[in-house]
mmCIF file of C-alpha atoms in Angstrom:
data_model
loop_
_atom_site.group_PDB
_atom_site.id
_atom_site.type_symbol
_atom_site.label_atom_id
_atom_site.label_comp_id
_atom_site.label_asym_id
_atom_site.label_seq_id
_atom_site.Cartn_x
_atom_site.Cartn_y
_atom_site.Cartn_z
ATOM 1 C CA UNK R 220 95.835 62.635 98.407
ATOM 2 C CA UNK R 221 96.238 61.669 102.018
ATOM 3 C CA UNK R 222 95.130 64.231 104.547
ATOM 4 C CA UNK R 223 97.782 65.908 106.507
ATOM 5 C CA UNK R 224 97.703 66.574 110.186
ATOM 6 C CA UNK R 225 94.517 68.526 111.184
ATOM 7 C CA UNK R 226 96.272 69.465 114.286
ATOM 8 C CA UNK R 227 99.172 71.253 112.493
ATOM 9 C CA UNK R 228 96.648 72.733 110.030
ATOM 10 C CA UNK R 229 94.915 74.534 112.806
ATOM 11 C CA UNK R 230 98.209 76.238 113.872
ATOM 12 C CA UNK R 231 98.694 79.670 112.325
ATOM 13 C CA UNK R 232 102.018 80.764 110.816
ATOM 14 C CA UNK R 233 104.118 83.297 112.749
ATOM 15 C CA UNK R 234 102.987 86.934 112.080
ATOM 16 C CA UNK R 235 106.457 88.045 113.155
ATOM 17 C CA UNK R 236 108.148 85.945 110.542
ATOM 18 C CA UNK R 237 105.551 86.848 107.872
ATOM 19 C CA UNK R 238 106.286 90.583 108.363
ATOM 20 C CA UNK R 239 110.120 89.972 108.519
ATOM 21 C CA UNK R 240 109.938 87.935 105.359
ATOM 22 C CA UNK R 241 107.984 90.642 103.505
ATOM 23 C CA UNK R 242 110.537 93.242 104.538
ATOM 24 C CA UNK R 243 113.298 90.987 103.206
ATOM 25 C CA UNK R 244 111.478 90.648 99.929
ATOM 26 C CA UNK R 245 111.192 94.475 99.647
ATOM 27 C CA UNK R 246 114.913 94.870 100.549
ATOM 28 C CA UNK R 247 115.727 92.315 97.761
ATOM 29 C CA UNK R 248 113.790 94.445 95.361
ATOM 30 C CA UNK R 249 116.040 97.417 96.323
ATOM 31 C CA UNK R 250 113.621 99.145 98.730
ATOM 32 C CA UNK R 251 115.284 100.698 101.819
ATOM 33 C CA UNK R 252 113.340 98.901 104.553
ATOM 34 C CA UNK R 253 114.230 99.224 108.208
ATOM 35 C CA UNK R 254 112.957 96.098 109.992
ATOM 36 C CA UNK R 255 112.134 96.423 113.641
ATOM 37 C CA UNK R 256 109.859 93.343 113.557
ATOM 38 C CA UNK R 257 112.163 90.643 114.940
ATOM 39 C CA UNK R 258 113.580 90.599 118.442
ATOM 40 C CA UNK R 259 117.288 90.055 117.772
ATOM 41 C CA UNK R 260 120.229 91.783 119.304
ATOM 42 C CA UNK R 261 122.228 93.634 116.683
ATOM 43 C CA UNK R 262 125.479 93.038 118.675
ATOM 44 C CA UNK R 263 127.961 90.347 117.769
ATOM 45 C CA UNK R 264 128.469 87.529 120.292
ATOM 46 C CA UNK R 265 131.254 88.512 122.680
ATOM 47 C CA UNK R 266 134.642 87.397 121.593
ATOM 48 C CA UNK R 267 135.419 85.130 124.565
ATOM 49 C CA UNK R 268 132.275 83.081 123.912
ATOM 50 C CA UNK R 269 133.044 82.652 120.160
ATOM 51 C CA UNK R 270 136.672 81.633 121.098
ATOM 52 C CA UNK R 271 135.525 78.987 123.431
ATOM 53 C CA UNK R 272 133.452 77.390 120.608
ATOM 54 C CA UNK R 273 136.369 77.584 118.189
ATOM 55 C CA UNK R 274 138.683 76.065 120.764
ATOM 56 C CA UNK R 275 136.151 73.221 121.230
ATOM 57 C CA UNK R 276 136.076 72.634 117.456
ATOM 58 C CA UNK R 277 139.944 72.633 117.240
ATOM 59 C CA UNK R 278 140.112 69.983 120.045
ATOM 60 C CA UNK R 279 137.630 67.726 118.309
ATOM 61 C CA UNK R 280 134.438 68.473 120.305
ATOM 62 C CA UNK R 281 132.359 67.496 117.250
ATOM 63 C CA UNK R 282 130.754 64.258 118.380
ATOM 64 C CA UNK R 283 127.401 63.394 120.100
ATOM 65 C CA UNK R 284 126.920 64.841 123.565
ATOM 66 C CA UNK R 285 124.753 63.641 126.441
ATOM 67 C CA UNK R 286 121.088 64.234 125.739
ATOM 68 C CA UNK R 287 120.801 66.572 128.747
ATOM 69 C CA UNK R 288 123.918 68.523 127.815
ATOM 70 C CA UNK R 289 127.638 68.334 128.585
ATOM 71 C CA UNK R 290 128.352 68.156 132.355
ATOM 72 C CA UNK R 291 130.241 71.314 132.359
ATOM 73 C CA UNK R 292 127.328 73.351 131.008
ATOM 74 C CA UNK R 293 124.592 71.662 133.010
ATOM 75 C CA UNK R 294 126.725 72.350 136.093
ATOM 76 C CA UNK R 295 127.208 76.054 135.159
ATOM 77 C CA UNK R 296 123.421 76.415 134.569
ATOM 78 C CA UNK R 297 122.493 74.838 137.918
ATOM 79 C CA UNK R 298 124.999 76.978 139.763
ATOM 80 C CA UNK R 299 123.674 80.077 138.011
ATOM 81 C CA UNK R 300 119.950 79.310 138.846
ATOM 82 C CA UNK R 301 120.837 78.552 142.596
ATOM 83 C CA UNK R 302 122.947 81.643 142.980
ATOM 84 C CA UNK R 303 121.317 84.306 140.864
ATOM 85 C CA UNK R 304 117.596 83.153 140.642
ATOM 86 C CA UNK R 305 117.395 81.599 144.077
ATOM 87 C CA UNK R 306 115.884 78.392 142.502
ATOM 88 C CA UNK R 307 116.826 75.197 144.351
ATOM 89 C CA UNK R 308 117.856 72.961 141.589
ATOM 90 C CA UNK R 309 120.304 70.132 141.004
ATOM 91 C CA UNK R 310 122.412 69.476 137.997
ATOM 92 C CA UNK R 311 120.292 66.374 137.047
ATOM 93 C CA UNK R 312 117.412 68.770 136.604
ATOM 94 C CA UNK R 313 118.817 70.672 133.736
ATOM 95 C CA UNK R 314 118.206 70.120 130.072
ATOM 96 C CA UNK R 315 120.185 71.896 127.326
ATOM 97 C CA UNK R 316 117.987 72.658 124.216
ATOM 98 C CA UNK R 317 118.199 74.043 120.731
ATOM 99 C CA UNK R 318 117.143 77.485 121.897
ATOM 100 C CA UNK R 319 114.581 78.487 124.413
ATOM 101 C CA UNK R 320 111.783 77.972 121.953
ATOM 102 C CA UNK R 321 112.850 74.199 121.793
ATOM 103 C CA UNK R 322 112.776 74.069 125.597
ATOM 104 C CA UNK R 323 109.119 75.292 125.557
ATOM 105 C CA UNK R 324 108.198 72.807 122.842
ATOM 106 C CA UNK R 325 109.718 69.949 124.810
ATOM 107 C CA UNK R 326 108.113 71.078 128.041
ATOM 108 C CA UNK R 327 104.559 71.082 126.344
ATOM 109 C CA UNK R 328 105.147 67.684 124.884
ATOM 110 C CA UNK R 329 106.330 66.239 128.214
ATOM 111 C CA UNK R 330 103.612 67.735 130.279
ATOM 112 C CA UNK R 331 100.330 67.836 128.206
ATOM 113 C CA UNK R 332 97.727 65.326 127.383
ATOM 114 C CA UNK R 333 95.088 65.961 124.799
ATOM 115 C CA UNK R 334 92.632 68.632 125.984
ATOM 116 C CA UNK R 335 94.752 69.791 128.878
ATOM 117 C CA UNK R 336 94.154 73.502 129.259
ATOM 118 C CA UNK R 337 97.161 76.101 129.552
ATOM 119 C CA UNK R 338 96.572 79.634 130.660
ATOM 120 C CA UNK R 339 98.437 82.213 128.703
ATOM 121 C CA UNK R 340 98.849 85.739 129.821
ATOM 122 C CA UNK R 341 97.926 88.137 127.062
ATOM 123 C CA UNK R 342 99.623 90.038 125.392
ATOM 124 C CA UNK R 343 101.844 87.007 124.848
ATOM 125 C CA UNK R 344 104.567 85.871 122.612
ATOM 126 C CA UNK R 345 103.414 84.542 119.354
ATOM 127 C CA UNK R 346 104.720 80.935 119.795
ATOM 128 C CA UNK R 347 103.077 79.933 123.164
ATOM 129 C CA UNK R 348 99.728 79.023 121.446
ATOM 130 C CA UNK R 349 101.332 76.912 118.742
ATOM 131 C CA UNK R 350 103.545 75.081 121.159
ATOM 132 C CA UNK R 351 100.454 74.194 123.275
ATOM 133 C CA UNK R 352 98.433 73.228 120.193
ATOM 134 C CA UNK R 353 101.179 71.043 118.721
ATOM 135 C CA UNK R 354 101.342 69.133 121.960
ATOM 136 C CA UNK R 355 97.442 68.790 121.637
ATOM 137 C CA UNK R 356 96.708 71.069 124.562
ATOM 138 C CA UNK R 357 94.182 73.918 124.623
ATOM 139 C CA UNK R 358 95.320 77.503 125.087
ATOM 140 C CA UNK R 359 93.128 79.691 127.390
ATOM 141 C CA UNK R 360 93.767 83.362 127.361
ATOM 142 C CA UNK R 361 93.792 85.749 130.460
ATOM 143 C CA UNK R 362 94.155 89.428 129.549
ATOM 144 C CA UNK R 363 96.420 91.224 131.895
ATOM 145 C CA UNK R 364 94.957 94.347 133.478
ATOM 146 C CA UNK R 365 95.597 97.913 132.282
ATOM 147 C CA UNK R 366 98.939 98.047 134.159
ATOM 148 C CA UNK R 367 100.002 94.717 132.475
ATOM 149 C CA UNK R 368 99.751 92.869 135.799
ATOM 150 C CA UNK R 369 97.748 89.928 137.120
ATOM 151 C CA UNK R 370 94.681 90.194 139.324
ATOM 152 C CA UNK R 371 92.262 87.772 140.892
ATOM 153 C CA UNK R 372 90.272 87.556 137.655
ATOM 154 C CA UNK R 373 92.783 84.977 136.642
ATOM 155 C CA UNK R 374 91.225 82.485 139.031
ATOM 156 C CA UNK R 375 87.959 82.497 137.091
ATOM 157 C CA UNK R 376 89.608 80.772 134.184
ATOM 158 C CA UNK R 377 90.799 77.758 136.156
ATOM 159 C CA UNK R 378 88.920 74.552 135.514
ATOM 160 C CA UNK R 379 89.318 70.913 136.261
ATOM 161 C CA UNK R 380 91.145 70.648 132.895
ATOM 162 C CA UNK R 381 93.660 73.402 133.670
ATOM 163 C CA UNK R 382 97.227 71.875 133.765
ATOM 164 C CA UNK R 383 99.595 74.775 133.559
ATOM 165 C CA UNK R 384 100.035 78.606 133.549
ATOM 166 C CA UNK R 385 102.745 80.216 131.303
ATOM 167 C CA UNK R 386 104.587 83.207 132.771
ATOM 168 C CA UNK R 387 106.855 85.505 130.792
ATOM 169 C CA UNK R 388 108.572 88.354 132.580
ATOM 170 C CA UNK R 389 110.055 90.510 131.362
ATOM 171 C CA UNK R 390 107.402 90.221 128.595
ATOM 172 C CA UNK R 391 107.641 89.845 124.903
ATOM 173 C CA UNK R 392 105.905 91.848 123.474
ATOM 174 C CA UNK R 393 105.073 94.484 126.134
ATOM 175 C CA UNK R 394 108.412 94.821 127.883
ATOM 176 C CA UNK R 395 106.515 94.880 131.132
ATOM 177 C CA UNK R 396 107.831 93.160 134.409
ATOM 178 C CA UNK R 397 105.481 91.224 136.611
ATOM 179 C CA UNK R 398 105.441 92.649 140.098
ATOM 180 C CA UNK R 399 105.910 90.383 143.184
ATOM 181 C CA UNK R 400 102.113 90.886 143.835
ATOM 182 C CA UNK R 401 101.262 89.354 140.450
ATOM 183 C CA UNK R 402 103.736 86.519 140.890
ATOM 184 C CA UNK R 403 102.138 85.783 144.278
ATOM 185 C CA UNK R 404 98.618 85.491 142.704
ATOM 186 C CA UNK R 405 100.049 83.219 140.039
ATOM 187 C CA UNK R 406 102.011 81.000 142.652
ATOM 188 C CA UNK R 407 98.940 80.788 144.840
ATOM 189 C CA UNK R 408 96.849 79.724 141.924
ATOM 190 C CA UNK R 409 99.311 77.034 140.952
ATOM 191 C CA UNK R 410 99.593 75.595 144.558
ATOM 192 C CA UNK R 411 95.881 75.797 145.447
ATOM 193 C CA UNK R 412 94.768 74.123 142.213
ATOM 194 C CA UNK R 413 97.821 71.791 141.831
ATOM 195 C CA UNK R 414 99.023 73.239 138.502
ATOM 196 C CA UNK R 415 102.291 73.371 136.751
ATOM 197 C CA UNK R 416 103.988 76.711 135.874
ATOM 198 C CA UNK R 417 106.201 77.276 132.864
ATOM 199 C CA UNK R 418 108.339 80.513 133.414
ATOM 200 C CA UNK R 419 109.990 81.952 130.307
ATOM 201 C CA UNK R 420 112.792 84.100 131.592
ATOM 202 C CA UNK R 421 114.754 84.721 128.419
ATOM 203 C CA UNK R 422 114.873 88.522 128.992
ATOM 204 C CA UNK R 423 115.734 88.330 132.581
ATOM 205 C CA UNK R 424 119.131 90.161 132.077
ATOM 206 C CA UNK R 425 117.445 93.040 130.215
ATOM 207 C CA UNK R 426 115.646 94.855 132.986
ATOM 208 C CA UNK R 427 115.563 98.635 133.509
ATOM 209 C CA UNK R 428 114.909 100.021 136.995
ATOM 210 C CA UNK R 429 113.030 96.978 138.022
ATOM 211 C CA UNK R 430 113.684 93.752 139.925
ATOM 212 C CA UNK R 431 113.399 90.421 138.112
ATOM 213 C CA UNK R 432 112.060 87.668 140.318
ATOM 214 C CA UNK R 433 111.966 84.035 139.256
ATOM 215 C CA UNK R 434 108.547 82.531 140.194
ATOM 216 C CA UNK R 435 110.375 79.185 140.913
ATOM 217 C CA UNK R 436 112.150 80.904 143.832
ATOM 218 C CA UNK R 437 108.885 81.510 145.666
ATOM 219 C CA UNK R 438 107.956 79.124 148.478
ATOM 220 C CA UNK R 439 106.476 75.758 147.248
ATOM 221 C CA UNK R 440 107.075 76.692 143.573
ATOM 222 C CA UNK R 441 110.356 75.017 142.694
ATOM 223 C CA UNK R 442 108.641 71.543 142.713
ATOM 224 C CA UNK R 443 106.059 72.613 140.141
ATOM 225 C CA UNK R 444 107.859 75.169 137.927
ATOM 226 C CA UNK R 445 109.713 74.608 134.683
ATOM 227 C CA UNK R 446 112.101 77.539 134.257
ATOM 228 C CA UNK R 447 112.956 78.398 130.578
ATOM 229 C CA UNK R 448 116.008 80.415 129.571
ATOM 230 C CA UNK R 449 118.859 80.690 127.081
ATOM 231 C CA UNK R 450 121.715 82.675 125.607
ATOM 232 C CA UNK R 451 120.161 84.338 122.682
ATOM 233 C CA UNK R 452 119.161 87.773 124.079
ATOM 234 C CA UNK R 453 121.491 88.335 126.979
ATOM 235 C CA UNK R 454 124.648 87.150 125.126
ATOM 236 C CA UNK R 455 123.636 88.043 121.532
ATOM 237 C CA UNK R 456 123.684 84.351 120.566
ATOM 238 C CA UNK R 457 120.500 83.946 118.557
ATOM 239 C CA UNK R 458 122.130 81.919 115.735
ATOM 240 C CA UNK R 459 123.741 79.530 118.224
ATOM 241 C CA UNK R 460 120.295 77.913 119.091
ATOM 242 C CA UNK R 461 121.238 77.277 122.690
ATOM 243 C CA UNK R 462 118.734 77.289 125.436
ATOM 244 C CA UNK R 463 117.906 75.349 128.600
ATOM 245 C CA UNK R 464 115.173 74.259 130.929
ATOM 246 C CA UNK R 465 115.193 73.498 134.691
ATOM 247 C CA UNK R 466 112.403 71.207 135.886
ATOM 248 C CA UNK R 467 111.290 68.983 138.735
ATOM 249 C CA UNK R 468 112.907 65.604 138.427
ATOM 250 C CA UNK R 469 109.725 63.784 137.451
ATOM 251 C CA UNK R 470 109.034 66.288 134.658
ATOM 252 C CA UNK R 471 112.731 66.224 133.578
ATOM 253 C CA UNK R 472 112.700 62.531 132.925
ATOM 254 C CA UNK R 473 109.906 62.993 130.504
ATOM 255 C CA UNK R 474 111.572 65.952 128.888
ATOM 256 C CA UNK R 475 114.747 63.909 128.444
ATOM 257 C CA UNK R 476 112.731 61.275 126.535
ATOM 258 C CA UNK R 477 111.463 63.820 124.170
ATOM 259 C CA UNK R 478 114.995 65.134 123.656
ATOM 260 C CA UNK R 479 116.447 61.677 123.073
ATOM 261 C CA UNK R 480 113.878 60.847 120.435
ATOM 262 C CA UNK R 481 113.962 64.234 118.674
ATOM 263 C CA UNK R 482 117.100 66.420 118.472
ATOM 264 C CA UNK R 483 119.177 63.872 120.504
ATOM 265 C CA UNK R 484 121.457 66.541 121.793
ATOM 266 C CA UNK R 485 122.464 70.123 121.308
ATOM 267 C CA UNK R 486 125.429 70.999 119.147
ATOM 268 C CA UNK R 487 128.486 70.026 121.173
ATOM 269 C CA UNK R 488 130.826 72.920 120.456
ATOM 270 C CA UNK R 489 128.032 75.417 120.903
ATOM 271 C CA UNK R 490 127.580 74.170 124.426
ATOM 272 C CA UNK R 491 131.189 75.059 125.122
ATOM 273 C CA UNK R 492 130.286 78.665 124.188
ATOM 274 C CA UNK R 493 127.538 78.452 126.646
ATOM 275 C CA UNK R 494 129.966 77.460 129.392
ATOM 276 C CA UNK R 495 132.155 80.463 128.588
ATOM 277 C CA UNK R 496 128.982 82.711 128.532
ATOM 278 C CA UNK R 497 127.949 81.725 132.113
ATOM 279 C CA UNK R 498 131.362 81.300 133.702
ATOM 280 C CA UNK R 499 133.238 84.186 132.033
ATOM 281 C CA UNK R 500 133.310 87.962 132.419
ATOM 282 C CA UNK R 501 129.714 89.251 132.609
ATOM 283 C CA UNK R 502 130.559 92.810 131.770
ATOM 284 C CA UNK R 503 129.506 92.332 128.214
ATOM 285 C CA UNK R 504 126.004 91.606 129.402
ATOM 286 C CA UNK R 505 125.773 94.764 131.341
ATOM 287 C CA UNK R 506 127.392 96.765 128.486
ATOM 288 C CA UNK R 507 124.668 95.530 126.111
ATOM 289 C CA UNK R 508 121.875 96.220 128.617
ATOM 290 C CA UNK R 509 123.028 99.771 129.116
ATOM 291 C CA UNK R 510 122.923 100.311 125.351
ATOM 292 C CA UNK R 511 119.422 98.869 125.177
ATOM 293 C CA UNK R 512 118.358 101.073 128.028
ATOM 294 C CA UNK R 513 119.606 104.198 126.213
ATOM 295 C CA UNK R 514 117.748 103.110 123.078
ATOM 296 C CA UNK R 515 114.593 102.503 125.166
ATOM 297 C CA UNK R 516 114.648 106.076 126.441
ATOM 298 C CA UNK R 517 115.146 107.469 123.033
ATOM 299 C CA UNK R 518 112.455 105.355 121.415
ATOM 300 C CA UNK R 519 109.838 105.726 124.138
ATOM 301 C CA UNK R 520 110.464 109.511 124.268
ATOM 302 C CA UNK R 521 110.115 109.936 120.530
ATOM 303 C CA UNK R 522 106.945 107.855 120.497
ATOM 304 C CA UNK R 523 105.443 109.903 123.335
ATOM 305 C CA UNK R 524 106.335 113.184 121.557
ATOM 306 C CA UNK R 525 104.227 111.886 118.621
ATOM 307 C CA UNK R 526 101.312 111.275 121.027
ATOM 308 C CA UNK R 527 101.762 107.492 120.914
ATOM 309 C CA UNK R 528 101.077 105.627 124.183
ATOM 310 C CA UNK R 529 103.170 102.597 125.048
ATOM 311 C CA UNK R 530 103.187 99.691 127.556
ATOM 312 C CA UNK R 531 105.674 100.023 130.470
ATOM 313 C CA UNK R 532 109.039 99.368 128.838
ATOM 314 C CA UNK R 533 110.663 97.957 131.965
ATOM 315 C CA UNK R 534 112.549 95.040 130.226
ATOM 316 C CA UNK R 535 113.393 93.208 127.024
ATOM 317 C CA UNK R 536 113.897 95.491 124.048
ATOM 318 C CA UNK R 537 110.402 96.223 122.671
ATOM 319 C CA UNK R 538 108.192 99.187 122.445
ATOM 320 C CA UNK R 539 104.533 98.138 122.437
ATOM 321 C CA UNK R 540 102.555 100.927 120.968
ATOM 322 C CA UNK R 541 98.730 101.603 121.156
ATOM 323 C CA UNK R 542 97.892 102.495 117.585
ATOM 324 C CA UNK R 543 94.253 103.199 118.344
ATOM 325 C CA UNK R 544 92.999 101.393 115.343
ATOM 326 C CA UNK R 545 93.322 98.366 112.964
ATOM 327 C CA UNK R 546 96.864 97.166 113.897
ATOM 328 C CA UNK R 547 97.096 94.954 110.835
ATOM 329 C CA UNK R 548 96.320 97.899 108.559
ATOM 330 C CA UNK R 549 98.637 100.221 110.404
ATOM 331 C CA UNK R 550 101.549 97.791 110.198
ATOM 332 C CA UNK R 551 100.924 97.261 106.598
ATOM 333 C CA UNK R 552 100.894 101.049 106.061
ATOM 334 C CA UNK R 553 104.143 101.466 108.015
ATOM 335 C CA UNK R 554 105.791 98.779 105.810
ATOM 336 C CA UNK R 555 104.499 99.698 102.419
ATOM 337 C CA UNK R 556 104.475 103.480 102.715
ATOM 338 C CA UNK R 557 107.031 104.212 105.511
ATOM 339 C CA UNK R 558 109.329 101.213 104.712
ATOM 340 C CA UNK R 559 109.365 100.346 108.480
ATOM 341 C CA UNK R 560 108.530 96.703 109.389
ATOM 342 C CA UNK R 561 106.765 96.118 112.774
ATOM 343 C CA UNK R 562 104.640 93.395 114.210
ATOM 344 C CA UNK R 563 100.825 93.933 114.537
ATOM 345 C CA UNK R 564 99.329 93.365 117.982
ATOM 346 C CA UNK R 565 96.784 90.807 116.968
ATOM 347 C CA UNK R 566 99.690 88.224 116.702
ATOM 348 C CA UNK R 567 100.144 88.623 120.489
ATOM 349 C CA UNK R 568 96.445 88.593 121.319
ATOM 350 C CA UNK R 569 96.408 92.369 121.539
ATOM 351 C CA UNK R 570 94.551 94.028 118.678
ATOM 352 C CA UNK R 571 94.990 97.788 118.476
ATOM 353 C CA UNK R 572 98.705 97.537 119.407
ATOM 354 C CA UNK R 573 101.954 97.375 117.402
ATOM 355 C CA UNK R 574 105.317 95.976 118.520
ATOM 356 C CA UNK R 575 108.599 97.407 117.444
ATOM 357 C CA UNK R 576 112.037 96.169 118.533
ATOM 358 C CA UNK R 577 114.725 98.640 119.549
ATOM 359 C CA UNK R 578 117.418 96.049 119.112
ATOM 360 C CA UNK R 579 118.910 98.290 116.310
ATOM 361 C CA UNK R 580 121.381 101.006 115.987
ATOM 362 C CA UNK R 581 120.496 104.558 117.101
ATOM 363 C CA UNK R 582 120.838 105.762 113.582
ATOM 364 C CA UNK R 583 118.332 103.113 112.223
ATOM 365 C CA UNK R 584 115.995 103.884 115.168
ATOM 366 C CA UNK R 585 116.111 107.593 114.532
ATOM 367 C CA UNK R 586 115.422 107.137 110.740
ATOM 368 C CA UNK R 587 112.580 104.553 111.515
ATOM 369 C CA UNK R 588 110.915 106.932 113.982
ATOM 370 C CA UNK R 589 111.250 109.903 111.472
ATOM 371 C CA UNK R 590 109.460 107.829 108.798
ATOM 372 C CA UNK R 591 106.701 106.791 111.313
ATOM 373 C CA UNK R 592 106.192 110.425 112.300
ATOM 374 C CA UNK R 593 105.931 111.528 108.671
ATOM 375 C CA UNK R 594 103.104 108.915 108.257
ATOM 376 C CA UNK R 595 101.288 110.224 111.315
#
C-alpha cells in the first residue's frame, strides 16, 4: 500500500470534536448528555439575515461568485473594518471564505514556507497548530502569564526562522481579552523583527466590560497584519460557513490564488446573508451578547461557589476551569459519570484546565452545573 502524507499523519484529530462525537454517541444510546464541549451559539440566525439569503435564492443567486466575494459583501466588510476596527483597508484587500477557519488555513498556505516558525499564544484554539502544520510550518508555543497576558518573555522565542505571531482576542478557550499593553508588545515584536501577525477576532462582538482593540489598527501594523473574522459567533451563523480575511495587498494576491484553486468561491446566496448581517439592524447582536453575559455571570458564580477557579471571562462564551489535576481524566469522568461533555485543557496547550461553553440555555447550564457539583 502506498504511504499517505506523513505531514497529515502528524496532525492530531480535534479533541473538541472527539468529545462532542462521544457525547452524541451516548445521546443516540438514550443517555441524557448535556454537551458544553462545542462553541456554538444556541440562538437561531436572526430572521432578516435568513430572509436575505432566501430572497437571493429566489432571484437566482445560485451561480459562481467572484473568488474574493461578491462586491456588495467585500464593500460592507471593508467599511466595517475601517469604521469599527479602525483598520485602514480597501475593498480589494478582502477575501470571503468558508468560515473563519478556512480564512486561517488560506492565510497559512499563502504565507508559510516549509520550516517557517509561527508563535502561538497558549492556551490556544485547537486548530491553530494543525493549520500551521498542514502548511508545513512549525508551531512555537508561548505561554501567557498568570493573568493571561503577554510579557517580554515572548521575545525570547523569536528566531531567524520566525515568520508570524497568531493573536486571538477575545480568546478561545480562556475568554480573556488582551490588554493594550500586551498588544503593544506583540506589535513591537512584529515591527522590530519584520514579522507577520494573524489576528483572529471572531469573538470581537462578545466582550463584557472590556475594550476590544484590533492589533491591525495600531501604528505600522496594518501592512503586516491579516485580520480574521466571520459571522458564526456574533450572528449565530455557524452552519452558513461564512468568514473573511483582510490582508495587505501582496498577501491577499497569494490568498486569492489559494481560494481560486481550492474552494473557488463562497456559497453565493450565503454571502447575501452576510451583507444583511453587516448592513442591517445590529440590535440582534447586542441582544445575544447580553444573554451571553448573563449566562457568564451565572456560570462563573456557580463555579466559584464550588471552589473552582476560572480564567478571566472577559469575552467569548467559555468558562476555562482550573481542575487541579488530570484534565483528560476529569473530562472523561464528567462525561461518563455526570453526563456533561467538556473539552480537556491539554487540547489547548493547557493541561490541568477544562473548557466548558455557556452557549446553552440557562436551564441546561443549571442542570449541567448541578451534575458537576454532585461529582465534586
